[in-house]
CSV table of C-alpha atoms in Angstrom, one decimal:
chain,number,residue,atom,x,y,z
V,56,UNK,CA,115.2,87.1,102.6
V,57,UNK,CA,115.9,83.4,103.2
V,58,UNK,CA,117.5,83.9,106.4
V,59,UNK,CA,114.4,85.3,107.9
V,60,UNK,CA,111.9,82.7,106.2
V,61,UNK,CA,114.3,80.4,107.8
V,62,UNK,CA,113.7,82.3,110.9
V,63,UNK,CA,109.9,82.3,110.6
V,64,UNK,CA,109.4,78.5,110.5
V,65,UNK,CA,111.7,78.3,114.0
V,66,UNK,CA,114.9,77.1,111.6
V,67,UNK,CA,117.4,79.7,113.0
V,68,UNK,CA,119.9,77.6,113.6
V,69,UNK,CA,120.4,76.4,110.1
V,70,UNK,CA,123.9,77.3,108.3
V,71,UNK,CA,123.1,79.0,104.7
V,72,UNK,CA,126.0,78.6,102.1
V,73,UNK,CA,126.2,78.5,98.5
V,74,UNK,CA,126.0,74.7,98.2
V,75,UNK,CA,122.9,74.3,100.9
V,76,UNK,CA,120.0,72.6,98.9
V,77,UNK,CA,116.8,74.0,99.6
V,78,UNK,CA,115.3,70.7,100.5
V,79,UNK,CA,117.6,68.9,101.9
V,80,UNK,CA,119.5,70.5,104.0
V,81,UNK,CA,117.0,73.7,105.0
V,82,UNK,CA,114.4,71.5,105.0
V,83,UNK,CA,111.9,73.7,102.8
V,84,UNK,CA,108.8,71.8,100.8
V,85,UNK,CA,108.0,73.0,97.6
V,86,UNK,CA,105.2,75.3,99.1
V,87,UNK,CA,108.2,77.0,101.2
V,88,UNK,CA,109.7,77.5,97.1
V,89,UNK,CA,106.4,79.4,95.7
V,90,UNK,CA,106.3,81.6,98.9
V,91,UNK,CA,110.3,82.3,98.1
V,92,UNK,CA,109.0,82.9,94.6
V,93,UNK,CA,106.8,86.0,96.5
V,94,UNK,CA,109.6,87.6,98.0
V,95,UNK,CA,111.7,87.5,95.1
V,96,UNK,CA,109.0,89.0,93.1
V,97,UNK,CA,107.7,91.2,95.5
V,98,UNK,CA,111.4,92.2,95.5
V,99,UNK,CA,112.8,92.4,92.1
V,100,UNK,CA,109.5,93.0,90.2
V,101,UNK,CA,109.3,90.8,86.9
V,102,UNK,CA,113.2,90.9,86.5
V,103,UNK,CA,113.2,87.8,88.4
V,104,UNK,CA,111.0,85.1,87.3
V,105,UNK,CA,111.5,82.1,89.4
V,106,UNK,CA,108.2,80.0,88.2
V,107,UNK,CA,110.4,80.4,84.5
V,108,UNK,CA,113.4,79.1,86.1
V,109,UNK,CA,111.8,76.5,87.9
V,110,UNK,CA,110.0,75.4,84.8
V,111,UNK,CA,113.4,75.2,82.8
V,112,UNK,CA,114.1,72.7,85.5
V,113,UNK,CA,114.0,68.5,85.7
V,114,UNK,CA,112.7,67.4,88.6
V,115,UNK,CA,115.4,66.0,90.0
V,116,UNK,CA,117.3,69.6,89.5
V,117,UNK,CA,114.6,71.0,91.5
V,118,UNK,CA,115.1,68.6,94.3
V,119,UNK,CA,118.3,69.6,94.6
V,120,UNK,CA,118.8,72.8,93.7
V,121,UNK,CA,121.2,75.3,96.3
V,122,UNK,CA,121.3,78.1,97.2
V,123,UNK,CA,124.2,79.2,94.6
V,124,UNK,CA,122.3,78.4,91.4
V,125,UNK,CA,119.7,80.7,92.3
V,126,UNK,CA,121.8,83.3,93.8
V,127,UNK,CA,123.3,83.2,90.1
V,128,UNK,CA,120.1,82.4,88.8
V,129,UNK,CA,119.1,85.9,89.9
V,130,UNK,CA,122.3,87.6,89.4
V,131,UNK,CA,122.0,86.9,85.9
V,132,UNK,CA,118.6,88.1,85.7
V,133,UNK,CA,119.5,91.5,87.1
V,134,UNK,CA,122.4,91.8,84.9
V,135,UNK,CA,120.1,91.4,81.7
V,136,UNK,CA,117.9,93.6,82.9
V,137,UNK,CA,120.6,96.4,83.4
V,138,UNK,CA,122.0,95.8,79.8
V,139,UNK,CA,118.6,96.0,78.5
């Protein structure tokens, strides 16, 4: 999912990893985070609510925040839903 937004705004030649900030290192604005907010919605349904996460957030979190914390961001979210 990232990999191909990546893709879409000509940034194919950017390493992903766990510790790769969003801003910072893939060079994504925070309009690039609501239209990653889509696609997780769009592909997890409501189990994944990434405005709540955001908002749970300081800003300076949200500046840097990688790739890993929302990978297990969302891990947790789909675990909670399967226990539920």
């Amino acid at each position: 999912m990232l990999r191909s937004m990546l893709d879409e705004y000509g940034l194919d030649d950017i390493e992903i990893a766990p510790e790769s900030r969003f801003m910072e290192d893939l060079e994504l604005e925070s309009i690039d985070l609501v239209t990653l907010a889509g696609h997780l919605e769009t592909r997890y349904g409501r189990q994944v609510n990434f405005a709540e996460f955001v908002a749970g957030l300081e800003l300076d979190e949200i500046i840097d925040l990688s790739v890993g914390r929302l990978v297990e961001y969302v891990v947790g979210c789909l675990k909670a839903a399967e226990g539920s």
